[in-house]
Short mmCIF file of C-alpha atoms in Angstrom, two decimals:
data_model
loop_
_atom_site.label_atom_id
_atom_site.label_comp_id
_atom_site.label_asym_id
_atom_site.label_seq_id
_atom_site.Cartn_x
_atom_site.Cartn_y
_atom_site.Cartn_z
CA UNK A 223 -0.11 0.02 0.22
CA UNK A 224 1.19 3.31 -0.97
CA UNK A 225 0.56 5.20 2.90
CA UNK A 226 2.96 2.44 4.26
CA UNK A 227 5.73 3.09 1.67
CA UNK A 228 5.47 6.91 1.90
CA UNK A 229 5.56 6.49 5.83
CA UNK A 230 8.45 4.10 5.93
CA UNK A 231 10.64 6.30 3.54
CA UNK A 232 10.07 9.51 5.07
CA UNK A 233 9.59 8.34 8.52
CA UNK A 234 10.56 11.11 11.41
CA UNK A 235 10.33 14.16 8.78
CA UNK A 236 7.68 16.32 7.52
CA UNK A 237 5.64 15.38 4.44
CA UNK A 238 2.99 17.35 2.31
CA UNK A 239 1.11 15.76 0.07
CA UNK A 240 -1.29 17.82 -2.11
CA UNK A 241 -4.31 15.59 -3.31
CA UNK A 242 -8.27 15.27 -3.85
CA UNK A 243 -11.24 13.97 -1.30
CA UNK A 244 -10.77 10.41 -2.25
CA UNK A 245 -7.11 10.19 -0.94
CA UNK A 246 -7.98 11.92 2.52
CA UNK A 247 -10.63 9.35 2.70
CA UNK A 248 -8.18 6.27 1.92
CA UNK A 249 -6.12 8.15 4.90
CA UNK A 250 -9.24 7.97 7.30
CA UNK A 251 -9.20 4.15 6.40
CA UNK A 252 -5.64 3.46 7.07
CA UNK A 253 -5.20 5.68 10.15
CA UNK A 254 -8.38 4.79 11.52
CA UNK A 255 -8.90 1.00 10.76
CA UNK A 256 -12.16 1.88 8.96
CA UNK A 257 -13.51 -0.33 5.91
CA UNK A 258 -14.22 0.93 2.57
CA UNK A 259 -17.84 0.27 3.38
CA UNK A 260 -18.16 2.16 6.29
CA UNK A 261 -16.22 5.14 4.94
CA UNK A 262 -18.75 5.29 2.17
CA UNK A 263 -21.64 5.71 4.43
CA UNK A 264 -19.87 8.54 6.42
CA UNK A 265 -19.78 10.83 3.38
CA UNK A 266 -16.70 12.79 4.57
CA UNK A 267 -17.54 15.64 1.84
CA UNK A 268 -13.94 17.32 1.85
CA UNK A 269 -14.01 20.39 0.63
CA UNK A 270 -11.62 21.76 -2.43
CA UNK A 271 -8.41 23.48 -1.20
CA UNK A 272 -9.04 22.44 2.42
CA UNK A 273 -6.34 21.39 4.77
CA UNK A 274 -5.96 17.83 6.71
CA UNK A 275 -3.30 17.44 9.05
CA UNK A 276 -1.97 14.19 10.66
CA UNK A 277 0.91 13.80 12.75
CA UNK A 278 2.10 11.00 14.92
CA UNK A 279 3.94 11.88 18.11
CA UNK A 280 7.64 10.49 18.74
CA UNK A 281 6.30 8.92 21.92
CA UNK A 282 3.43 7.07 20.53
CA UNK A 283 2.67 4.73 17.32
CA UNK A 284 -0.63 5.99 16.68
CA UNK A 285 -1.48 8.95 14.37
CA UNK A 286 -3.55 11.76 15.45
CA UNK A 287 -5.64 13.75 13.34
CA UNK A 288 -5.24 17.15 14.23
CA UNK A 289 -7.51 18.99 11.65
CA UNK A 290 -9.73 18.16 8.72
CA UNK A 291 -11.44 20.22 6.13
CA UNK A 292 -9.97 23.26 7.37
CA UNK A 293 -10.82 26.07 4.80
CA UNK A 294 -10.22 28.89 6.64
CA UNK A 295 -7.56 30.38 4.41
CA UNK A 296 -9.75 30.49 1.36
#
């Protein structure tokens, strides 16, 4: 899976991805362990040019969603 490869290659670094909402949905599935069927029922409604920020503290193995769908900069 592409997420694992990106995370492994850039571990400990800041990584910025510019993408569409489908990739954001896939990230939700990956980091929260959601199935594709469940995610399709949720309907995230990601806005164009919004910012979603995930981070992983060095002291924790889990990822934290700091902000989702932030479009106040527009």
